[in-house]
CSV table of C-alpha atoms and ligand atoms in Angstrom, one decimal:
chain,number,residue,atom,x,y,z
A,1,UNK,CA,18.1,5.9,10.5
A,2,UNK,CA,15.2,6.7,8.4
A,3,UNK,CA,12.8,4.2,9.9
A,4,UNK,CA,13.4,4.9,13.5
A,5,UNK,CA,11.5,8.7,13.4
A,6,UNK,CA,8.8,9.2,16.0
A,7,UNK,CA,7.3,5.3,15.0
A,8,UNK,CA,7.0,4.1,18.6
A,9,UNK,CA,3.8,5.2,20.3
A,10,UNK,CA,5.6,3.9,23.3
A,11,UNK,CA,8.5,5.5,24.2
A,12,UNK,CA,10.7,2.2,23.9
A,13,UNK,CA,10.3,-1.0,22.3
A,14,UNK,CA,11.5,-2.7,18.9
A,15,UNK,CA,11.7,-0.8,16.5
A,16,UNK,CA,8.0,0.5,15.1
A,17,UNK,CA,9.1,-0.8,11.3
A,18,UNK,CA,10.2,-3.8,11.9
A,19,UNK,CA,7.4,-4.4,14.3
A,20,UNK,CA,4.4,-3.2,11.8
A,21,UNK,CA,6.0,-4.9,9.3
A,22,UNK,CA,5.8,-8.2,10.9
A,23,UNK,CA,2.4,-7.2,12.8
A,24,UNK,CA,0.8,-7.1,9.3
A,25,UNK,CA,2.1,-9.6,7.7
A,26,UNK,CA,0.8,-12.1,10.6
A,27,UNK,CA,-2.4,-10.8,9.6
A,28,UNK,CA,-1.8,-11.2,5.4
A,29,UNK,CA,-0.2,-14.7,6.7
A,30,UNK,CA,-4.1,-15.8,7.9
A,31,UNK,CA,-5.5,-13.9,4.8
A,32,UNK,CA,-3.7,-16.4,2.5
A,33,UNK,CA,-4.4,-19.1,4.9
A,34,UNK,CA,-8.2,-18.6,4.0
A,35,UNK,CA,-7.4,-17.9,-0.2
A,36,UNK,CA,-10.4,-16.4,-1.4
A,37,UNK,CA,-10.8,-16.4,-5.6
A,38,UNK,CA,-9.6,-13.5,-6.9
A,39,UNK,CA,-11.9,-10.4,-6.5
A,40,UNK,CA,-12.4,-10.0,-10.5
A,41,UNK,CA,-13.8,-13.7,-10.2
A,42,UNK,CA,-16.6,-12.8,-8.2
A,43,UNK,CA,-17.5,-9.5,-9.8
A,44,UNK,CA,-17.8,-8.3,-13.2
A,45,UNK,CA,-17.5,-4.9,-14.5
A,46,UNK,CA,-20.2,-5.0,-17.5
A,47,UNK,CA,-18.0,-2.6,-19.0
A,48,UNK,CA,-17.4,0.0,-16.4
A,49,UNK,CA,-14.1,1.3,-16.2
A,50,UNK,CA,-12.0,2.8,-12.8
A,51,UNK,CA,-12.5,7.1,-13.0
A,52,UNK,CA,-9.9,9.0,-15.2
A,53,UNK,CA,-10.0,11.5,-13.0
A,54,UNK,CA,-10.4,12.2,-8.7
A,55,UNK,CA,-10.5,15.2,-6.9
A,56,UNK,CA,-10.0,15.6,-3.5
A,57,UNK,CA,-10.3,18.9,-1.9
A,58,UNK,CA,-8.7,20.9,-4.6
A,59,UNK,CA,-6.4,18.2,-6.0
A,60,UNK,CA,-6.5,16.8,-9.1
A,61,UNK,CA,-5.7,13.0,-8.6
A,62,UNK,CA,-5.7,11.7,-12.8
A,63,UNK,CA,-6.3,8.9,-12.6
A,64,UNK,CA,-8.7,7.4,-9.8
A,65,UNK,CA,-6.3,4.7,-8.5
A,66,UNK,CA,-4.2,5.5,-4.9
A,67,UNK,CA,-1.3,3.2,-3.8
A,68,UNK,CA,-2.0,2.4,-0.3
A,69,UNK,CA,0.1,3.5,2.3
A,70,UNK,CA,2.2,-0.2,3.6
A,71,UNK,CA,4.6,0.3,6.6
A,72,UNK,CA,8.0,-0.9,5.3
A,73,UNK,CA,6.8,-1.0,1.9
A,74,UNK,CA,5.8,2.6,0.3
A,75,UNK,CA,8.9,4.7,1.5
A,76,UNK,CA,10.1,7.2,-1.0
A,77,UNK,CA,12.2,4.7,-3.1
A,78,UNK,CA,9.0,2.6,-3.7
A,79,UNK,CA,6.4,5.3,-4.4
A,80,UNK,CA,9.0,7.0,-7.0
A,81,UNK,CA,9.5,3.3,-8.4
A,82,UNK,CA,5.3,3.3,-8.6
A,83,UNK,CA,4.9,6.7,-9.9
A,84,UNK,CA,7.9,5.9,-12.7
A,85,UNK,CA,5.9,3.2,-13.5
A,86,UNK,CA,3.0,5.6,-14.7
A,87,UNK,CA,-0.9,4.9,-14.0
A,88,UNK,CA,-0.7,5.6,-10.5
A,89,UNK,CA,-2.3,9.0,-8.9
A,90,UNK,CA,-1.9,9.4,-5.5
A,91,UNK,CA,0.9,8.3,-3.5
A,92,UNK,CA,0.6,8.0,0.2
A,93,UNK,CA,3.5,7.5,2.8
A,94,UNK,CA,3.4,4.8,5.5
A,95,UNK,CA,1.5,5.8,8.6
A,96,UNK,CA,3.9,7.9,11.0
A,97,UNK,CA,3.0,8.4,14.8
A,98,UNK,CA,1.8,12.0,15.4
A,99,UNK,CA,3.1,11.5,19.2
A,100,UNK,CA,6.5,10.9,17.5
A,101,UNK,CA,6.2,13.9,14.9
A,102,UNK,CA,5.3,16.0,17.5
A,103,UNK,CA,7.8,14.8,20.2
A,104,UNK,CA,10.6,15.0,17.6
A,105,UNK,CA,9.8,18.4,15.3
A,106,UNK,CA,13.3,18.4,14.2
A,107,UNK,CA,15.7,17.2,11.2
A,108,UNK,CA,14.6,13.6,11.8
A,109,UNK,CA,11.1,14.1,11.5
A,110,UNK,CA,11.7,16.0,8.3
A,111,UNK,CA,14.0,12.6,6.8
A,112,UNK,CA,11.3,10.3,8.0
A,113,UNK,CA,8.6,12.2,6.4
A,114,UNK,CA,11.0,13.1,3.0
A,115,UNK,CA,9.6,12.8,-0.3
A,116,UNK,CA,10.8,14.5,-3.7
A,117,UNK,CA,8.9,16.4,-5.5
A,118,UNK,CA,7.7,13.9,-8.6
A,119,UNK,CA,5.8,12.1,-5.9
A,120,UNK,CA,3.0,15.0,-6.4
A,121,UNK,CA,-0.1,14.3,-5.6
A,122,UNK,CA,1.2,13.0,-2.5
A,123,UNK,CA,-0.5,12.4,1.5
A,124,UNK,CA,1.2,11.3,4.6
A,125,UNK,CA,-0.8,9.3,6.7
A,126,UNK,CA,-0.8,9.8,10.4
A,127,UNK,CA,-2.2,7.9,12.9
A,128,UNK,CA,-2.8,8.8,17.0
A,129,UNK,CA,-5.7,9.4,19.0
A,130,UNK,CA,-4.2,12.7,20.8
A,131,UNK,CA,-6.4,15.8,19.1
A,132,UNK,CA,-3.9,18.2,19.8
A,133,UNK,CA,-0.8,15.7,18.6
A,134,UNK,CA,-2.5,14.5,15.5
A,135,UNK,CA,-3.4,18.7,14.8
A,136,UNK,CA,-0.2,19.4,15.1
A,137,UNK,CA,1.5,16.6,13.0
A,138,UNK,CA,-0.9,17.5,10.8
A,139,UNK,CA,0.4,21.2,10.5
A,140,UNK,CA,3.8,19.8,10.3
A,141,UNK,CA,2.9,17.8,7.4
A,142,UNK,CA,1.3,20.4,5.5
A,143,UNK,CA,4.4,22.8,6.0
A,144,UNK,CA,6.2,20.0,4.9
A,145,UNK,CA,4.6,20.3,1.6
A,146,UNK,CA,2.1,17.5,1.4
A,147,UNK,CA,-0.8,17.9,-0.8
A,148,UNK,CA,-3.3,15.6,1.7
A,149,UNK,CA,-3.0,14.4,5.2
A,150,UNK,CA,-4.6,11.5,5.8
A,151,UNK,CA,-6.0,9.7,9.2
A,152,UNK,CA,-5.2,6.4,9.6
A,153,UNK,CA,-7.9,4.6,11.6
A,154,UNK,CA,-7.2,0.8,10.1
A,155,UNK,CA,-4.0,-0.6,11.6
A,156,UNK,CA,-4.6,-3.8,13.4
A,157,UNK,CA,-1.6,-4.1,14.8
A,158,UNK,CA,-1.8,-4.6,18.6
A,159,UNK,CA,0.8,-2.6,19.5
A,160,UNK,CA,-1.1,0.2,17.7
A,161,UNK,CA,-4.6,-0.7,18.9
A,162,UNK,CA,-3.2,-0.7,22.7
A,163,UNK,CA,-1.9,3.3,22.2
A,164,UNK,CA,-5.3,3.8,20.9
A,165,UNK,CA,-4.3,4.3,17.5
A,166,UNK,CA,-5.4,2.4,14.0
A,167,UNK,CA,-8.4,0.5,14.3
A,168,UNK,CA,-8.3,0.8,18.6
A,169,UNK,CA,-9.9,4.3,17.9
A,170,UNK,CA,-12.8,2.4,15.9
A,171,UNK,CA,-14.7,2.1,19.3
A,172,UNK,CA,-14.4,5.7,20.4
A,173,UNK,CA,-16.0,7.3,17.9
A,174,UNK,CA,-16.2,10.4,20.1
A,175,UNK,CA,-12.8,10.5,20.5
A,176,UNK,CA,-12.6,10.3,16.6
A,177,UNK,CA,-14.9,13.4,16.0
A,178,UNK,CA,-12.5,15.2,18.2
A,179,UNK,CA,-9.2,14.3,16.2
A,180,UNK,CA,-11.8,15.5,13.1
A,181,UNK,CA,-12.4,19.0,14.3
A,182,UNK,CA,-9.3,19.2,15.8
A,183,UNK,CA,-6.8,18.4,12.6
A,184,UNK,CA,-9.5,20.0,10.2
A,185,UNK,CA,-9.2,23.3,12.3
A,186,UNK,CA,-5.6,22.9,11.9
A,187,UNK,CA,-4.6,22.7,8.1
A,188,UNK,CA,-6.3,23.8,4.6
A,189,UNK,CA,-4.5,21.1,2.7
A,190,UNK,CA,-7.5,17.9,2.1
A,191,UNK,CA,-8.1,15.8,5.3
A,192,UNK,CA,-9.1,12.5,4.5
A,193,UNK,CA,-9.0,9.0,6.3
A,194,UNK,CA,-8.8,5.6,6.0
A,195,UNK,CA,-10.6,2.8,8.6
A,196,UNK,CA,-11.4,-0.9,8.6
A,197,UNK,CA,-15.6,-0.8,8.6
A,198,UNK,CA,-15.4,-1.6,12.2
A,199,UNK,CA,-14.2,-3.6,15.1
A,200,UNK,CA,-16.0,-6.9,14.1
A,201,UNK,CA,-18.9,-7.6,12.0
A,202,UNK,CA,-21.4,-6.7,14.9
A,203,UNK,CA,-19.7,-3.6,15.4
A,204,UNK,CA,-19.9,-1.9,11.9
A,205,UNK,CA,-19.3,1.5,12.3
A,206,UNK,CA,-18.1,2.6,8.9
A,207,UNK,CA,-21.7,4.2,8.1
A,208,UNK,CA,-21.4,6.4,11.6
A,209,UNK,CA,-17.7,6.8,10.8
A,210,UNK,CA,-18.2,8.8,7.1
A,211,UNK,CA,-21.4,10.5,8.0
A,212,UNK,CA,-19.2,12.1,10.8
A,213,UNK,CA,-16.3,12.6,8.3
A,214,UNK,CA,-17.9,14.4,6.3
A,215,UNK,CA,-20.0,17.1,9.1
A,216,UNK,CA,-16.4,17.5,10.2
A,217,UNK,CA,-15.5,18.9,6.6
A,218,UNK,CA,-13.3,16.2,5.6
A,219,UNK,CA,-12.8,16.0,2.0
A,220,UNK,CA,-12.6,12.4,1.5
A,221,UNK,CA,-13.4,8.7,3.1
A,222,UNK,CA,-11.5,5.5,2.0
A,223,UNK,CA,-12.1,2.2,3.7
A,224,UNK,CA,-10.3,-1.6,3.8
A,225,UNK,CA,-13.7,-3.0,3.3
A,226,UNK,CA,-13.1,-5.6,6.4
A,227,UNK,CA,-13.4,-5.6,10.0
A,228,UNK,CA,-10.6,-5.1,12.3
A,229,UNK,CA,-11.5,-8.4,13.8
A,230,UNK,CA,-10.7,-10.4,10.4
A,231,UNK,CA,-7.4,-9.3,9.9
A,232,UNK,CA,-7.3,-10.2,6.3
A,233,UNK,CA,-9.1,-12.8,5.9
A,234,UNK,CA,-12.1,-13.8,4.1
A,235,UNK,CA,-13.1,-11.6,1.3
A,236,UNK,CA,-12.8,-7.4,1.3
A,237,UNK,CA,-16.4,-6.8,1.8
A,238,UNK,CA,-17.5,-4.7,-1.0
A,239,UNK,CA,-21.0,-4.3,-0.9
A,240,UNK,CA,-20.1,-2.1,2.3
A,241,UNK,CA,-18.2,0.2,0.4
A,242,UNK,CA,-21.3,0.8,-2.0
A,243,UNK,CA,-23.3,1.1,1.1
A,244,UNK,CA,-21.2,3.9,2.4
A,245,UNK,CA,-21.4,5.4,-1.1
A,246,UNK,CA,-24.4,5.9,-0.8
A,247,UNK,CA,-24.2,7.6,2.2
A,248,UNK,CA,-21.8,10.9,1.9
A,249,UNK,CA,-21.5,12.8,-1.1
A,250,UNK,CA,-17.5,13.7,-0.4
A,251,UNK,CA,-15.4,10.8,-2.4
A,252,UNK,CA,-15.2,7.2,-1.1
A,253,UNK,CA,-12.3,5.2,-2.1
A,254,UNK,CA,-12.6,1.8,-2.3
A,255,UNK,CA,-9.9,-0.5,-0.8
A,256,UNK,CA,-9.8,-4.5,-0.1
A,257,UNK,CA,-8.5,-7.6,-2.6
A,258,UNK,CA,-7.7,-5.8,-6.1
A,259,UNK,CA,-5.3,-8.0,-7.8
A,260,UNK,CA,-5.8,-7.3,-11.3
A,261,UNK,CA,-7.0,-4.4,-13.7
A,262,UNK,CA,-10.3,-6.1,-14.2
A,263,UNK,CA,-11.2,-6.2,-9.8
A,264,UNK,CA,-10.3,-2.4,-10.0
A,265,UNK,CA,-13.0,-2.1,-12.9
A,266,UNK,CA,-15.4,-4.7,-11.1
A,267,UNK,CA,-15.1,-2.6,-7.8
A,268,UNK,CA,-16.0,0.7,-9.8
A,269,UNK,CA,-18.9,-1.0,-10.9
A,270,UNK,CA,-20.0,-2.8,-7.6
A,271,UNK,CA,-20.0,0.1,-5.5
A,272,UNK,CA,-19.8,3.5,-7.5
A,273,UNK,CA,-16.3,4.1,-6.1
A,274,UNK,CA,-14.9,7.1,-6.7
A,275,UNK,CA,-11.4,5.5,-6.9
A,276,UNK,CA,-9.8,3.2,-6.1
A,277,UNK,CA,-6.8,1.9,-3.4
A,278,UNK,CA,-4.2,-1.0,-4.2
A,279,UNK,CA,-1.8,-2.3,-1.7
A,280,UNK,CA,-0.5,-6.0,-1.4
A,281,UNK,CA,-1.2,-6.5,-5.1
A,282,UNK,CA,1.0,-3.7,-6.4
A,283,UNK,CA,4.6,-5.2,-4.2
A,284,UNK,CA,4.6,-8.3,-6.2
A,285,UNK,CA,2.9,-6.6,-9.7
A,286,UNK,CA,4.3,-2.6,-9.7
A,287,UNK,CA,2.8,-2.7,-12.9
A,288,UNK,CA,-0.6,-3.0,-11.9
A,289,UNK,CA,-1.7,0.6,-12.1
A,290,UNK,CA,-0.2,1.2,-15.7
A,291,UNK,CA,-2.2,-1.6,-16.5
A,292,UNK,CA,-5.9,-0.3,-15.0
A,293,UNK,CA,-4.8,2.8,-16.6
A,294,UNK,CA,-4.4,0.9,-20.2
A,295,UNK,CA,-7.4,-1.1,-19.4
A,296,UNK,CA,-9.0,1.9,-18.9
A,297,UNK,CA,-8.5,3.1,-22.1
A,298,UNK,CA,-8.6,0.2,-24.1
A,299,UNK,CA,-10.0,-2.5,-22.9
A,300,UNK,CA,-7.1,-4.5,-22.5
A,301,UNK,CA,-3.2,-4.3,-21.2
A,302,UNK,CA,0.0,-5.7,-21.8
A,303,UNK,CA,1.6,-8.5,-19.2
A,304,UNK,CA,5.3,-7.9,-18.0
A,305,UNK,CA,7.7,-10.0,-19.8
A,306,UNK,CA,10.6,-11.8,-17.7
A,307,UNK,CA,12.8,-9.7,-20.1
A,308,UNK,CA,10.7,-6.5,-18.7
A,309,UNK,CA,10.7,-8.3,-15.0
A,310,UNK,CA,14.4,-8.1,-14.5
A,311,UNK,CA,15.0,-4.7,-15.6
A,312,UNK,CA,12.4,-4.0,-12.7
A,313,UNK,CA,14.2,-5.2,-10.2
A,314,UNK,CA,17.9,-4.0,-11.5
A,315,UNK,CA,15.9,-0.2,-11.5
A,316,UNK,CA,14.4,-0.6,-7.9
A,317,UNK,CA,17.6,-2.3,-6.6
A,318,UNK,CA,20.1,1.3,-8.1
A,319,UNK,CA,17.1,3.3,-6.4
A,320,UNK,CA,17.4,1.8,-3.3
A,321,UNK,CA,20.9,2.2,-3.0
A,322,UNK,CA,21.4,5.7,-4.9
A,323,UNK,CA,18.7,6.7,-2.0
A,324,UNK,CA,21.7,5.1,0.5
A,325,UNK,CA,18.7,3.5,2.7
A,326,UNK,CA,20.8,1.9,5.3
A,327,UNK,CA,17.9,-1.1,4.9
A,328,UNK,CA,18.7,-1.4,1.4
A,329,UNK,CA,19.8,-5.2,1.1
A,330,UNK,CA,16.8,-6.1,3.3
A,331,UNK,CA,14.3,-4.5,1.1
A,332,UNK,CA,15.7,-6.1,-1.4
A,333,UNK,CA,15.9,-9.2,-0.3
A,334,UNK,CA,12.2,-9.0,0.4
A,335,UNK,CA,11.3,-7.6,-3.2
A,336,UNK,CA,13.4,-9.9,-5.2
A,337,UNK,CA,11.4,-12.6,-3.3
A,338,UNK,CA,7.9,-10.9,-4.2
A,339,UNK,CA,8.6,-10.1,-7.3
A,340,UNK,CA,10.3,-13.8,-8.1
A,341,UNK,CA,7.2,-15.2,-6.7
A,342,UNK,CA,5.1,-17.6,-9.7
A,343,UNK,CA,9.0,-17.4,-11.3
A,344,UNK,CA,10.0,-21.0,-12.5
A,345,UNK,CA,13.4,-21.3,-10.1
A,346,UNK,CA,12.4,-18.5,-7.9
A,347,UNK,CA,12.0,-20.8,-4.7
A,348,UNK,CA,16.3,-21.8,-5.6
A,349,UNK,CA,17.0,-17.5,-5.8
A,350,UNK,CA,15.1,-16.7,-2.8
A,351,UNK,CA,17.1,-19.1,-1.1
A,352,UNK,CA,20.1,-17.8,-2.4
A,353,UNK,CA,19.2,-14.2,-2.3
A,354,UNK,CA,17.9,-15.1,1.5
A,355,UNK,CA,21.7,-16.6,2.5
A,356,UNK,CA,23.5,-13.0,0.6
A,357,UNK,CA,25.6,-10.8,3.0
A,358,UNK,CA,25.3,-7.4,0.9
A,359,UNK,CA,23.5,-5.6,-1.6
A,360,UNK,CA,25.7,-6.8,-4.2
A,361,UNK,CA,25.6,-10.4,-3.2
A,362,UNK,CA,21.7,-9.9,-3.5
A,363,UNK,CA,22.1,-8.7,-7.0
A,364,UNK,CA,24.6,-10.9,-8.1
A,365,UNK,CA,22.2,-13.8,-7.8
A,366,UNK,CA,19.1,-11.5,-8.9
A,367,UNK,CA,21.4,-11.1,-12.2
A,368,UNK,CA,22.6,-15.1,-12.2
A,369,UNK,CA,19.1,-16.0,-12.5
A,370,UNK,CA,17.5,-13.9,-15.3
A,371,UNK,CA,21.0,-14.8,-17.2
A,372,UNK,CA,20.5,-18.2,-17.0
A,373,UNK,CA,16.9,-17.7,-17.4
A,374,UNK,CA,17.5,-16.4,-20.8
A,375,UNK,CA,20.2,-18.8,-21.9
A,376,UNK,CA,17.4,-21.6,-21.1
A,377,UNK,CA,14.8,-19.5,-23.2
A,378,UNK,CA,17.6,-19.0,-26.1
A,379,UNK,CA,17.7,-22.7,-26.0
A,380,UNK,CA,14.2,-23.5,-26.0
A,381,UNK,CA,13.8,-20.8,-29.4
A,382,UNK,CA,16.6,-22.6,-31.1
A,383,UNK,CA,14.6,-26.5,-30.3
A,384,UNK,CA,11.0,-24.4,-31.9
A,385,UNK,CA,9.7,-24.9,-28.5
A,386,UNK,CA,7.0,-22.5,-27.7
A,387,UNK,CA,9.3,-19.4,-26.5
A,388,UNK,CA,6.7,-17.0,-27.0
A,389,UNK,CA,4.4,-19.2,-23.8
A,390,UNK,CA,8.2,-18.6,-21.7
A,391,UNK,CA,8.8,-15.2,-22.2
A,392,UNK,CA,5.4,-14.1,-21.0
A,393,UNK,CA,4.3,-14.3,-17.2
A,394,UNK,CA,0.7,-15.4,-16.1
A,395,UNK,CA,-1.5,-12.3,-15.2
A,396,UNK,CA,-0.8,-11.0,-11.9
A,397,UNK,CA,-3.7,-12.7,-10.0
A,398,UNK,CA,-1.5,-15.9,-10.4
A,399,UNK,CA,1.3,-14.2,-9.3
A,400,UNK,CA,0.5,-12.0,-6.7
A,401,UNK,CA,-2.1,-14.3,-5.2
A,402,UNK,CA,-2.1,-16.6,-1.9
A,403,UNK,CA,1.7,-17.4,-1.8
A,404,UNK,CA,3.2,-13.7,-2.4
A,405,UNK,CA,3.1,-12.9,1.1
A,406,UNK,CA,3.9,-16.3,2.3
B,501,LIG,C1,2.7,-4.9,4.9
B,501,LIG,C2,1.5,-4.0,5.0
B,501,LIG,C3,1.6,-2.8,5.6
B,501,LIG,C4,0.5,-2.0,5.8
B,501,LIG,N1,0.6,-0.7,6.3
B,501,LIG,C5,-0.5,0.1,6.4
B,501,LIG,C6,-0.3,1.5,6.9
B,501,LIG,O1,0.8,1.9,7.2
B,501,LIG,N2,-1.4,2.3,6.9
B,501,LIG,C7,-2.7,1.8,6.5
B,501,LIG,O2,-3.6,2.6,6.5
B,501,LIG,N3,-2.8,0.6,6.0
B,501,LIG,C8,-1.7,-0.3,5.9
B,501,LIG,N4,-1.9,-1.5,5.4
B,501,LIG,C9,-3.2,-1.9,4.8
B,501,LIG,C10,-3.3,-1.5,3.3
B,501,LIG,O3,-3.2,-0.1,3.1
B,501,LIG,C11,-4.6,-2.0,2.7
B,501,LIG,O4,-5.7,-1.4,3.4
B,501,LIG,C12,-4.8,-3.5,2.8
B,501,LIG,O5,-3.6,-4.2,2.5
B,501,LIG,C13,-6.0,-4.0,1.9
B,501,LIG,O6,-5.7,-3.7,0.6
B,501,LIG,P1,-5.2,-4.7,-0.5
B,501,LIG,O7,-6.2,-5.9,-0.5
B,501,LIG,O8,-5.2,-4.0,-1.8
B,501,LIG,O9,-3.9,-5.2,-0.1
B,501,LIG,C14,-0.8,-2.4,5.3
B,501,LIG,C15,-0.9,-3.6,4.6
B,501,LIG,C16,0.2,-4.4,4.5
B,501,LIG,C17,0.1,-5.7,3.8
């Protein structure tokens, strides 16, 4: 089982997926509880536009936008599905224990840590607060072929705050300098990392944090512009990441409450980002980076039809099970519910999709409901009602907002 790998920092307990999963999305739960405007509201780009290019060490990332690494979310099957999708530079993995790696250098580790090889650029994120453990995961990954390794210093997850790892290490910044020395002696591939500014607003530390990143000769900082302490709520505190900005001189990548093309070019513009990271809006919108990249280029970008919706999911649905996850009908269960979400009907196929016993089941009603879908929109073109206002979904800050992770 793909998911079981070398996830526990304890030796037993459930198992680490399942857990993080559910960990964070108690935490998005409280984020949506306190809905904030979307970020692009706030912010305007005055006609900045996100980086067509990052480098990172020696990689070349075209273009500046990184789909954050999401326990459950961003295995292989959804990072191809993302990179298929186009607009997208980096891929990163979920975070992986480096106690586990390490404990378990065998086939498993391998499977759990498997990617093919159009998911270049590609980094696997690793999170521990052993030097020698996370140095040697580290070497692991970069025989395993991975362009970046990447720290993960932002989990809020208790159970990976009491082992010390995620944003637990965010008080012991000397242990951090040593995991710094000790995985930058180890590889040649980029090091970078990615932390939460600090435990709780009176305990910033995300100016210490990439001073000492980059004296330790990592090649890149990026940072969930919120305290460990606020889980998700509130707003992703962007003037922080201009701060920090201002600070190093290796890339910063800026992280926290992108829903839409226009927040990616709004949080160029706020803080000089040198790219930027997308997580929860890219599960319920996968077309989100095509559409910075469009943006980008032209100033505007095309919405996703339902038409163009349901041959989304039929595509990640055959991925999932061509890639025989032995998950498979859970992760679909949980995408066809994101990406239903805003969907006229959708509350009637979650339901159904929710009661399904197999992946078929699960596809059967994915497939009822965009047939009957379009017979009701075949109707409405034959009456002259406006079709044209059907067939098009509402941008993805409608869609993707507060009740997506609901
Ligand atoms: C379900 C879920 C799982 C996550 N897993 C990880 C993880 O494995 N590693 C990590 O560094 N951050 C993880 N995060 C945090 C995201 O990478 C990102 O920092 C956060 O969601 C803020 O970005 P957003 O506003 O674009 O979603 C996770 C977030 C969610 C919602």
């Amino acid at each position: 089982m793909v998911a079981a790998l070398g996830r526990n920092c304890a030796t037993s307990g459930p198992p680490y997926l399942l857990y993080t999963y559910l960990a964070y999305n108690s935490c998005v739960q409280k984020f949506y509880d306190n809905a904030v405007p979307a970020a692009g509201a706030q912010h305007s780009s005055g006609g900045v536009r996100v980086p067509a290019r990052l480098t990172i060490g020696g990689v070349q990332i075209p273009p500046a936008t990184v789909l954050a690494p999401m326990a459950g979310i961003t295995d292989t099957v959804f990072r191809r599905f993302i990179r298929e999708m186009g607009g997208c530079g980096l891929l990163m993995t979920e975070f992986t224990s480096a106690d586990g790696l390490v404990r378990r250098k065998d086939k498993k580790a391998k499977r759990y840590l498997h990617f093919y090889g159009d998911e270049h650029p590609i980094a696997a994120q690793l999170f521990g607060s052993n030097p020698e453990s996370m140095a040697e995961a580290a070497r692991t990954v970069e025989e395993l072929g991975f362009d970046l390794v990447d720290l993960n210093l932002g989990c809020p997850a208790k159970k990976v705050v009491k082992c010390n790892g995620g944003s637990g290490l965010l008080r012991e910044l000397p242990v951090i300098r040593k995991i710094f020395e000790a995985v930058r002696g180890a590889v040649r591939i980029p090091f970078t990392v990615k932390f939460r500014a600090g435990w709780s607003e009176r305990e910033l530390v995300f100016r210490e944090l990439a001073k000492m990143a980059e004296d330790c000769g990592l090649d890149a900082v990026s940072m969930h512009a919120r305290t460990r302490e606020q889980g998700y709520s509130g707003a992703a505190r962007w003037e922080w990441i201009a701060e920090m900005k201002s600070l190093v001189s290796i890339p910063v990548i800026g992280n926290g409450d992108i829903r839409t093309p226009e927040d990616a070019a709004a949080m160029v513009a706020a803080t000089g980002c040198d790219g930027v990271m997308i997580g929860r809006a890219a599960a319920s919108n996968p077309w989100i980076f095509r559409q910075i990249a469009q943006y980008t280029e032209t100033g505007r970008y095309d919405v996703a039809s339902r038409a163009d919706r349901y041959e989304m999911i039929r595509r990640y649905f055959r991925m999932l099970i061509d890639e025989g996850f032995p998950d498979a009908p859970g992760k679909m269960k949980q995408f066809a519910s994101w990406f239903t979400h805003g969907e006229e009907g959708g509350a009637k196929l979650r339901k159904a999709i929710y009661e399904a016993k197999s992946a078929e089941a699960i596809a059967d009603s994915v497939d009822r409901f965009f047939e009957l879908e379009a017979e009701l929109e075949t109707e409405a073109v034959s009456v002259g009602a406006a079709a044209a206002e059907v067939s098009t979904l509402p941008m993805a800050a409608e869609t993707v907002g507060s009740e997506v992770w609901d």
